Amino acid sequence: MADDLVAGAVAELYGADPDAFTERRKALVAAAREAGDKRSAAAITALRKPTRAAWVVNRLARDDPDAPARLAALAAELRAAGRAKDGARLRELSADRGALIDGLAARALAAAGVPDPPPSLRAEVTNTLTAALADPATAAHFAAGTLTKAAQWSGFGYADLGPADDAAPERPAAPDARRSPAAIDVAPVDIAAQRSRRARTATASGSGGRAGPVAEPDDRSAPSRPAATARSTRAPSRAGRAKNDRTDSRPSAEAAAERAAQDQQRRAEVQEQERLRLAAEEQRRAREAAERAERAREKYEDAERTLAQASTAAAEAAAVEDRLEAEVRQLEERLTQAREELATARLRARRAEAAERRARQTLDRLQ
């Protein structure tokens, strides 16, 4: 029951406009406390208000539930191409990534009711979708529709630090193409020639150092057997070398092709890193400009609030002044009336005194 209450609060708060987030969260926390569910109240209190960009991306996850799956599929293909070092496939997927991110950003802004947003908002939405493509945590929040702030991916590739389950076994080192076949093959030994030389050396030493005549073969027109044997042994040696040349040329060509593919892959990775670096720099500048614009907007709003407060205070002061002036006028009128009444009373008093004197004088005459 508590989990359902928190899940309902999450769906309601992150699906509604962020301007109403705080007041609605207070109401939901109060309802949970009235129900006696303190744990749910604490969990709802911990929910953070999303920024405008995060709310736009959350709206996309709710209006288009397939968007997170499309991003996850493209991320898997990019990681597979990176592990395989397939430069052509990486370039193709990079183009697909740009088209997918731009399309999802436009759809998210349209779903949020801001088809013509300020550049800062568009940049934050695009950066957040790019981060969801590369960062599993951001992708999980995007799929749940619970992002609280814009995200930015600062990496330069799709690194897989662990070996893949289907990774190919390590290839043996290719033979060095700079070594000659003669340095690899060992030439055959002319055994007959060696025996003939040993025999002549033994004959010379056995005659006491005197060199005796050496018997010639009977068939002078035929080549000597050692020379024939040497030719017969040298012929297989040349054939073996030619065979080794052909055998060694194949791995050498494969090694050269592999090195060329690796060089091309490295160049593609360097170009991709440079492109991402420039994009990150542009995003940083856009973010700084957005922050400056936000600070200027906040200052402008503060100035507007100050002006409104000053205007209200001035209006209140003017009202107080008018009221006091009216009271002063009333007091002045009352004072004037009192003075007139005082003058009348004094006149009556003088007349009464005069009548009293006359009456006393008459009384005195009668006595």
mmCIF file of C-alpha atoms in Angstrom, residues 5-322:
data_model
loop_
_atom_site.group_PDB
_atom_site.id
_atom_site.type_symbol
_atom_site.label_atom_id
_atom_site.label_comp_id
_atom_site.label_asym_id
_atom_site.label_seq_id
_atom_site.Cartn_x
_atom_site.Cartn_y
_atom_site.Cartn_z
ATOM 1 C CA LEU A 5 1.088 5.537 -2.648
ATOM 2 C CA VAL A 6 4.666 6.602 -3.411
ATOM 3 C CA ALA A 7 4.453 5.320 -6.997
ATOM 4 C CA GLY A 8 1.238 7.248 -7.534
ATOM 5 C CA ALA A 9 2.846 10.387 -6.128
ATOM 6 C CA VAL A 10 5.868 9.955 -8.409
ATOM 7 C CA ALA A 11 3.659 9.513 -11.481
ATOM 8 C CA GLU A 12 1.557 12.533 -10.592
ATOM 9 C CA LEU A 13 4.367 14.897 -9.587
ATOM 10 C CA TYR A 14 6.772 14.147 -12.445
ATOM 11 C CA GLY A 15 3.981 14.070 -15.011
ATOM 12 C CA ALA A 16 2.524 17.465 -14.049
ATOM 13 C CA ASP A 17 3.882 20.930 -14.726
ATOM 14 C CA PRO A 18 6.892 21.649 -12.475
ATOM 15 C CA ASP A 19 5.401 24.990 -11.423
ATOM 16 C CA ALA A 20 2.756 23.087 -9.448
ATOM 17 C CA PHE A 21 5.241 20.511 -8.088
ATOM 18 C CA THR A 22 5.896 22.047 -4.652
ATOM 19 C CA GLU A 23 2.295 22.739 -3.684
ATOM 20 C CA ARG A 24 1.100 19.363 -4.893
ATOM 21 C CA ARG A 25 3.920 17.582 -3.041
ATOM 22 C CA LYS A 26 2.881 19.330 0.178
ATOM 23 C CA ALA A 27 -0.683 18.148 -0.329
ATOM 24 C CA LEU A 28 0.412 14.552 -0.975
ATOM 25 C CA VAL A 29 2.690 14.558 2.096
ATOM 26 C CA ALA A 30 -0.155 15.889 4.238
ATOM 27 C CA ALA A 31 -2.502 13.201 2.894
ATOM 28 C CA ALA A 32 0.044 10.458 3.679
ATOM 29 C CA ARG A 33 0.506 11.766 7.222
ATOM 30 C CA GLU A 34 -3.230 11.936 7.784
ATOM 31 C CA ALA A 35 -3.413 8.312 6.675
ATOM 32 C CA GLY A 36 -0.740 7.449 9.276
ATOM 33 C CA ASP A 37 1.829 6.416 6.623
ATOM 34 C CA LYS A 38 4.949 8.192 7.849
ATOM 35 C CA ARG A 39 7.294 6.194 5.606
ATOM 36 C CA SER A 40 5.434 7.204 2.454
ATOM 37 C CA ALA A 41 5.276 10.790 3.670
ATOM 38 C CA ALA A 42 9.060 10.823 4.105
ATOM 39 C CA ALA A 43 9.589 9.235 0.675
ATOM 40 C CA ILE A 44 7.317 11.791 -1.020
ATOM 41 C CA THR A 45 9.039 14.632 0.826
ATOM 42 C CA ALA A 46 12.385 13.430 -0.571
ATOM 43 C CA LEU A 47 11.181 13.745 -4.186
ATOM 44 C CA ARG A 48 13.038 16.582 -5.899
ATOM 45 C CA LYS A 49 11.439 19.112 -8.194
ATOM 46 C CA PRO A 50 12.574 18.611 -11.835
ATOM 47 C CA THR A 51 14.068 21.378 -13.888
ATOM 48 C CA ARG A 52 12.263 22.473 -17.024
ATOM 49 C CA ALA A 53 14.587 20.449 -19.296
ATOM 50 C CA ALA A 54 14.257 17.311 -17.144
ATOM 51 C CA TRP A 55 10.468 17.685 -17.160
ATOM 52 C CA VAL A 56 10.470 17.926 -20.976
ATOM 53 C CA VAL A 57 12.460 14.661 -21.259
ATOM 54 C CA ASN A 58 10.162 13.005 -18.683
ATOM 55 C CA ARG A 59 7.169 14.001 -20.813
ATOM 56 C CA LEU A 60 8.778 12.261 -23.790
ATOM 57 C CA ALA A 61 9.137 9.023 -21.794
ATOM 58 C CA ARG A 62 5.407 9.184 -20.934
ATOM 59 C CA ASP A 63 4.123 10.256 -24.352
ATOM 60 C CA ASP A 64 6.436 7.893 -26.300
ATOM 61 C CA PRO A 65 7.211 4.791 -24.168
ATOM 62 C CA ASP A 66 9.293 3.302 -27.013
ATOM 63 C CA ALA A 67 11.831 6.155 -26.944
ATOM 64 C CA PRO A 68 13.962 4.702 -24.086
ATOM 65 C CA ALA A 69 14.026 1.309 -25.820
ATOM 66 C CA ARG A 70 15.217 2.866 -29.094
ATOM 67 C CA LEU A 71 18.023 4.651 -27.278
ATOM 68 C CA ALA A 72 19.020 1.459 -25.446
ATOM 69 C CA ALA A 73 19.110 -0.537 -28.713
ATOM 70 C CA LEU A 74 21.325 2.059 -30.402
ATOM 71 C CA ALA A 75 23.639 2.153 -27.372
ATOM 72 C CA ALA A 76 24.040 -1.642 -27.532
ATOM 73 C CA GLU A 77 24.921 -1.471 -31.242
ATOM 74 C CA LEU A 78 27.489 1.267 -30.589
ATOM 75 C CA ARG A 79 29.133 -0.768 -27.826
ATOM 76 C CA ALA A 80 29.245 -3.860 -30.042
ATOM 77 C CA ALA A 81 30.812 -1.890 -32.901
ATOM 78 C CA GLY A 82 33.345 -0.395 -30.488
ATOM 79 C CA ARG A 83 34.345 -3.830 -29.191
ATOM 80 C CA ALA A 84 34.691 -5.112 -32.758
ATOM 81 C CA LYS A 85 36.688 -1.983 -33.761
ATOM 82 C CA ASP A 86 34.447 -1.623 -36.788
ATOM 83 C CA GLY A 87 35.156 1.935 -37.912
ATOM 84 C CA ALA A 88 32.662 1.949 -40.774
ATOM 85 C CA ARG A 89 29.870 0.681 -38.542
ATOM 86 C CA LEU A 90 30.761 3.239 -35.856
ATOM 87 C CA ARG A 91 30.519 6.080 -38.366
ATOM 88 C CA GLU A 92 27.175 4.783 -39.602
ATOM 89 C CA LEU A 93 25.821 4.452 -36.056
ATOM 90 C CA SER A 94 27.128 7.911 -35.134
ATOM 91 C CA ALA A 95 25.038 9.388 -37.964
ATOM 92 C CA ASP A 96 22.029 7.371 -36.776
ATOM 93 C CA ARG A 97 22.635 8.624 -33.245
ATOM 94 C CA GLY A 98 22.527 12.265 -34.322
ATOM 95 C CA ALA A 99 19.299 11.758 -36.258
ATOM 96 C CA LEU A 100 17.653 9.844 -33.391
ATOM 97 C CA ILE A 101 18.659 12.385 -30.726
ATOM 98 C CA ASP A 102 17.466 15.336 -32.821
ATOM 99 C CA GLY A 103 14.168 13.626 -33.584
ATOM 100 C CA LEU A 104 13.505 12.699 -29.962
ATOM 101 C CA ALA A 105 14.422 16.196 -28.773
ATOM 102 C CA ALA A 106 11.967 17.772 -31.228
ATOM 103 C CA ARG A 107 9.246 15.329 -30.192
ATOM 104 C CA ALA A 108 9.887 15.976 -26.483
ATOM 105 C CA LEU A 109 9.671 19.753 -26.917
ATOM 106 C CA ALA A 110 6.485 19.424 -28.963
ATOM 107 C CA ALA A 111 4.925 17.139 -26.341
ATOM 108 C CA ALA A 112 5.795 19.676 -23.637
ATOM 109 C CA GLY A 113 4.098 22.456 -25.601
ATOM 110 C CA VAL A 114 7.300 24.349 -26.483
ATOM 111 C CA PRO A 115 7.897 23.666 -30.209
ATOM 112 C CA ASP A 116 9.981 26.855 -30.484
ATOM 113 C CA PRO A 117 12.093 26.744 -27.281
ATOM 114 C CA PRO A 118 15.020 28.998 -26.342
ATOM 115 C CA PRO A 119 18.430 27.636 -27.408
ATOM 116 C CA SER A 120 19.409 26.878 -23.821
ATOM 117 C CA LEU A 121 16.401 24.615 -23.260
ATOM 118 C CA ARG A 122 16.925 22.788 -26.560
ATOM 119 C CA ALA A 123 20.607 22.246 -25.730
ATOM 120 C CA GLU A 124 19.797 20.849 -22.271
ATOM 121 C CA VAL A 125 17.177 18.467 -23.677
ATOM 122 C CA THR A 126 19.606 17.265 -26.379
ATOM 123 C CA ASN A 127 22.435 16.807 -23.850
ATOM 124 C CA THR A 128 20.168 14.841 -21.515
ATOM 125 C CA LEU A 129 19.067 12.469 -24.281
ATOM 126 C CA THR A 130 22.717 11.994 -25.315
ATOM 127 C CA ALA A 131 23.617 11.186 -21.709
ATOM 128 C CA ALA A 132 20.735 8.690 -21.559
ATOM 129 C CA LEU A 133 22.274 6.988 -24.603
ATOM 130 C CA ALA A 134 25.658 6.556 -22.892
ATOM 131 C CA ASP A 135 24.996 6.476 -19.130
ATOM 132 C CA PRO A 136 22.937 3.561 -17.724
ATOM 133 C CA ALA A 137 21.811 5.543 -14.640
ATOM 134 C CA THR A 138 20.500 8.418 -16.751
ATOM 135 C CA ALA A 139 18.857 5.900 -19.102
ATOM 136 C CA ALA A 140 17.073 4.254 -16.154
ATOM 137 C CA HIS A 141 15.720 7.591 -14.888
ATOM 138 C CA PHE A 142 14.658 8.495 -18.416
ATOM 139 C CA ALA A 143 12.791 5.200 -18.838
ATOM 140 C CA ALA A 144 11.045 5.763 -15.483
ATOM 141 C CA GLY A 145 10.291 9.404 -16.303
ATOM 142 C CA THR A 146 11.874 10.596 -13.030
ATOM 143 C CA LEU A 147 14.740 12.850 -14.179
ATOM 144 C CA THR A 148 15.229 15.813 -11.848
ATOM 145 C CA LYS A 149 17.849 17.817 -13.732
ATOM 146 C CA ALA A 150 19.517 18.057 -17.110
ATOM 147 C CA ALA A 151 22.414 15.666 -17.667
ATOM 148 C CA GLN A 152 25.496 15.837 -19.837
ATOM 149 C CA TRP A 153 27.763 13.058 -21.075
ATOM 150 C CA SER A 154 31.456 14.033 -20.962
ATOM 151 C CA GLY A 155 32.905 10.774 -22.299
ATOM 152 C CA PHE A 156 34.699 10.182 -25.594
ATOM 153 C CA GLY A 157 33.586 6.706 -26.541
ATOM 154 C CA TYR A 158 31.662 3.585 -25.640
ATOM 155 C CA ALA A 159 34.155 1.866 -23.376
ATOM 156 C CA ASP A 160 33.612 -1.695 -22.185
ATOM 157 C CA LEU A 161 36.035 -2.275 -19.338
ATOM 158 C CA GLY A 162 35.226 -5.982 -18.964
ATOM 159 C CA PRO A 163 35.701 -8.729 -21.550
ATOM 160 C CA ALA A 164 32.612 -9.566 -23.570
ATOM 161 C CA ASP A 165 31.076 -13.046 -23.219
ATOM 162 C CA ASP A 166 31.395 -13.617 -26.950
ATOM 163 C CA ALA A 167 34.835 -12.009 -27.292
ATOM 164 C CA ALA A 168 37.145 -13.718 -29.794
ATOM 165 C CA PRO A 169 40.274 -15.448 -28.402
ATOM 166 C CA GLU A 170 43.486 -13.534 -28.608
ATOM 167 C CA ARG A 171 45.300 -13.957 -31.920
ATOM 168 C CA PRO A 172 48.881 -15.117 -31.946
ATOM 169 C CA ALA A 173 51.421 -12.525 -32.953
ATOM 170 C CA ALA A 174 51.910 -12.280 -36.703
ATOM 171 C CA PRO A 175 55.366 -13.096 -37.980
ATOM 172 C CA ASP A 176 57.650 -10.176 -38.602
ATOM 173 C CA ALA A 177 57.517 -9.358 -42.292
ATOM 174 C CA ARG A 178 60.922 -7.666 -42.086
ATOM 175 C CA ARG A 179 62.711 -10.993 -41.444
ATOM 176 C CA SER A 180 63.938 -12.741 -44.601
ATOM 177 C CA PRO A 181 62.927 -16.329 -45.335
ATOM 178 C CA ALA A 182 66.585 -17.281 -45.219
ATOM 179 C CA ALA A 183 66.705 -16.167 -41.614
ATOM 180 C CA ILE A 184 63.815 -18.502 -40.838
ATOM 181 C CA ASP A 185 64.764 -21.617 -42.869
ATOM 182 C CA VAL A 186 68.002 -23.541 -42.214
ATOM 183 C CA ALA A 187 69.745 -24.561 -45.435
ATOM 184 C CA PRO A 188 70.296 -28.325 -45.921
ATOM 185 C CA VAL A 189 73.827 -29.693 -45.344
ATOM 186 C CA ASP A 190 75.858 -31.253 -48.190
ATOM 187 C CA ILE A 191 76.936 -34.433 -46.357
ATOM 188 C CA ALA A 192 78.749 -36.014 -49.329
ATOM 189 C CA ALA A 193 80.925 -32.944 -49.821
ATOM 190 C CA GLN A 194 81.818 -32.916 -46.157
ATOM 191 C CA ARG A 195 82.808 -36.636 -46.286
ATOM 192 C CA SER A 196 84.996 -36.000 -49.357
ATOM 193 C CA ARG A 197 86.773 -33.136 -47.635
ATOM 194 C CA ARG A 198 87.361 -35.240 -44.525
ATOM 195 C CA ALA A 199 88.753 -38.094 -46.672
ATOM 196 C CA ARG A 200 91.248 -35.820 -48.458
ATOM 197 C CA THR A 201 92.337 -34.324 -45.175
ATOM 198 C CA ALA A 202 92.889 -37.788 -43.682
ATOM 199 C CA THR A 203 94.939 -38.941 -46.746
ATOM 200 C CA ALA A 204 97.186 -35.896 -46.576
ATOM 201 C CA SER A 205 97.812 -36.317 -42.881
ATOM 202 C CA GLY A 206 98.485 -40.077 -43.241
ATOM 203 C CA SER A 207 101.332 -39.541 -45.786
ATOM 204 C CA GLY A 208 103.376 -37.567 -43.275
ATOM 205 C CA GLY A 209 102.461 -34.226 -44.594
ATOM 206 C CA ARG A 210 103.426 -35.075 -48.201
ATOM 207 C CA ALA A 211 100.725 -34.362 -50.592
ATOM 208 C CA GLY A 212 100.175 -37.379 -52.778
ATOM 209 C CA PRO A 213 98.239 -37.559 -55.978
ATOM 210 C CA VAL A 214 94.602 -37.981 -55.604
ATOM 211 C CA ALA A 215 92.960 -40.614 -57.733
ATOM 212 C CA GLU A 216 90.588 -39.244 -60.292
ATOM 213 C CA PRO A 217 87.363 -40.991 -61.131
ATOM 214 C CA ASP A 218 87.382 -43.262 -64.139
ATOM 215 C CA ASP A 219 84.575 -41.448 -65.890
ATOM 216 C CA ARG A 220 86.105 -38.012 -66.406
ATOM 217 C CA SER A 221 83.179 -36.762 -68.508
ATOM 218 C CA ALA A 222 80.646 -37.331 -65.681
ATOM 219 C CA PRO A 223 80.361 -34.751 -62.895
ATOM 220 C CA SER A 224 81.825 -35.634 -59.565
ATOM 221 C CA ARG A 225 79.461 -37.206 -57.054
ATOM 222 C CA PRO A 226 79.961 -34.477 -54.419
ATOM 223 C CA ALA A 227 79.080 -31.737 -56.938
ATOM 224 C CA ALA A 228 76.003 -33.640 -58.048
ATOM 225 C CA THR A 229 75.033 -34.200 -54.479
ATOM 226 C CA ALA A 230 75.508 -30.482 -53.749
ATOM 227 C CA ARG A 231 73.283 -29.540 -56.651
ATOM 228 C CA SER A 232 70.671 -32.055 -55.586
ATOM 229 C CA THR A 233 70.703 -30.662 -52.061
ATOM 230 C CA ARG A 234 70.712 -27.022 -53.172
ATOM 231 C CA ALA A 235 67.668 -27.561 -55.385
ATOM 232 C CA PRO A 236 65.388 -28.572 -52.494
ATOM 233 C CA SER A 237 66.819 -25.669 -50.525
ATOM 234 C CA ARG A 238 65.727 -23.144 -53.168
ATOM 235 C CA ALA A 239 62.312 -24.834 -53.453
ATOM 236 C CA GLY A 240 61.906 -24.716 -49.694
ATOM 237 C CA ARG A 241 62.826 -21.047 -49.641
ATOM 238 C CA ALA A 242 60.290 -20.245 -52.363
ATOM 239 C CA LYS A 243 57.645 -22.186 -50.493
ATOM 240 C CA ASN A 244 58.491 -20.347 -47.273
ATOM 241 C CA ASP A 245 58.366 -17.035 -49.162
ATOM 242 C CA ARG A 246 54.848 -17.821 -50.318
ATOM 243 C CA THR A 247 53.859 -19.060 -46.861
ATOM 244 C CA ASP A 248 55.292 -16.000 -45.098
ATOM 245 C CA SER A 249 53.781 -13.527 -47.579
ATOM 246 C CA ARG A 250 50.260 -14.510 -46.586
ATOM 247 C CA PRO A 251 50.555 -13.683 -42.848
ATOM 248 C CA SER A 252 52.582 -10.596 -43.741
ATOM 249 C CA ALA A 253 49.761 -9.354 -45.999
ATOM 250 C CA GLU A 254 47.211 -10.180 -43.322
ATOM 251 C CA ALA A 255 49.273 -8.302 -40.733
ATOM 252 C CA ALA A 256 49.579 -5.298 -43.049
ATOM 253 C CA ALA A 257 45.828 -5.318 -43.682
ATOM 254 C CA GLU A 258 45.138 -5.608 -39.964
ATOM 255 C CA ARG A 259 47.525 -2.729 -39.214
ATOM 256 C CA ALA A 260 45.832 -0.627 -41.891
ATOM 257 C CA ALA A 261 42.414 -1.404 -40.395
ATOM 258 C CA GLN A 262 43.703 -0.521 -36.921
ATOM 259 C CA ASP A 263 45.172 2.742 -38.228
ATOM 260 C CA GLN A 264 41.867 3.585 -39.877
ATOM 261 C CA GLN A 265 40.037 2.723 -36.657
ATOM 262 C CA ARG A 266 42.387 4.914 -34.635
ATOM 263 C CA ARG A 267 41.918 7.802 -37.050
ATOM 264 C CA ALA A 268 38.145 7.377 -36.844
ATOM 265 C CA GLU A 269 38.327 7.298 -33.032
ATOM 266 C CA VAL A 270 40.510 10.421 -32.982
ATOM 267 C CA GLN A 271 38.076 12.217 -35.298
ATOM 268 C CA GLU A 272 35.152 11.094 -33.144
ATOM 269 C CA GLN A 273 36.919 12.241 -29.980
ATOM 270 C CA GLU A 274 37.646 15.624 -31.541
ATOM 271 C CA ARG A 275 34.040 15.974 -32.673
ATOM 272 C CA LEU A 276 32.788 15.086 -29.206
ATOM 273 C CA ARG A 277 35.286 17.466 -27.621
ATOM 274 C CA LEU A 278 34.071 20.304 -29.817
ATOM 275 C CA ALA A 279 30.461 19.365 -29.091
ATOM 276 C CA ALA A 280 31.194 19.287 -25.349
ATOM 277 C CA GLU A 281 32.878 22.685 -25.597
ATOM 278 C CA GLU A 282 29.912 24.095 -27.483
ATOM 279 C CA GLN A 283 27.545 22.583 -24.939
ATOM 280 C CA ARG A 284 29.613 24.063 -22.115
ATOM 281 C CA ARG A 285 29.438 27.488 -23.691
ATOM 282 C CA ALA A 286 25.710 27.117 -24.262
ATOM 283 C CA ARG A 287 25.263 26.024 -20.653
ATOM 284 C CA GLU A 288 27.280 28.992 -19.395
ATOM 285 C CA ALA A 289 25.248 31.328 -21.600
ATOM 286 C CA ALA A 290 22.057 29.744 -20.281
ATOM 287 C CA GLU A 291 23.280 30.171 -16.719
ATOM 288 C CA ARG A 292 24.113 33.815 -17.371
ATOM 289 C CA ALA A 293 20.694 34.307 -18.938
ATOM 290 C CA GLU A 294 19.098 32.578 -15.953
ATOM 291 C CA ARG A 295 20.973 34.817 -13.526
ATOM 292 C CA ALA A 296 19.984 37.887 -15.533
ATOM 293 C CA ARG A 297 16.385 36.702 -15.551
ATOM 294 C CA GLU A 298 16.481 36.164 -11.792
ATOM 295 C CA LYS A 299 17.928 39.650 -11.294
ATOM 296 C CA TYR A 300 15.249 41.080 -13.548
ATOM 297 C CA GLU A 301 12.559 39.243 -11.606
ATOM 298 C CA ASP A 302 14.059 40.467 -8.324
ATOM 299 C CA ALA A 303 14.040 44.010 -9.661
ATOM 300 C CA GLU A 304 10.420 43.583 -10.750
ATOM 301 C CA ARG A 305 9.485 42.279 -7.305
ATOM 302 C CA THR A 306 11.337 45.143 -5.641
ATOM 303 C CA LEU A 307 9.590 47.630 -7.905
ATOM 304 C CA ALA A 308 6.231 46.054 -7.186
ATOM 305 C CA GLN A 309 6.905 46.134 -3.458
ATOM 306 C CA ALA A 310 8.013 49.770 -3.677
ATOM 307 C CA SER A 311 4.925 50.649 -5.705
ATOM 308 C CA THR A 312 2.712 48.931 -3.157
ATOM 309 C CA ALA A 313 4.450 50.698 -0.295
ATOM 310 C CA ALA A 314 4.106 54.033 -2.106
ATOM 311 C CA ALA A 315 0.412 53.423 -2.715
ATOM 312 C CA GLU A 316 -0.111 52.505 0.929
ATOM 313 C CA ALA A 317 1.785 55.598 2.054
ATOM 314 C CA ALA A 318 -0.282 57.773 -0.268
ATOM 315 C CA ALA A 319 -3.471 56.257 1.155
ATOM 316 C CA VAL A 320 -2.285 56.932 4.701
ATOM 317 C CA GLU A 321 -1.400 60.479 3.730
ATOM 318 C CA ASP A 322 -4.836 61.051 2.197
#
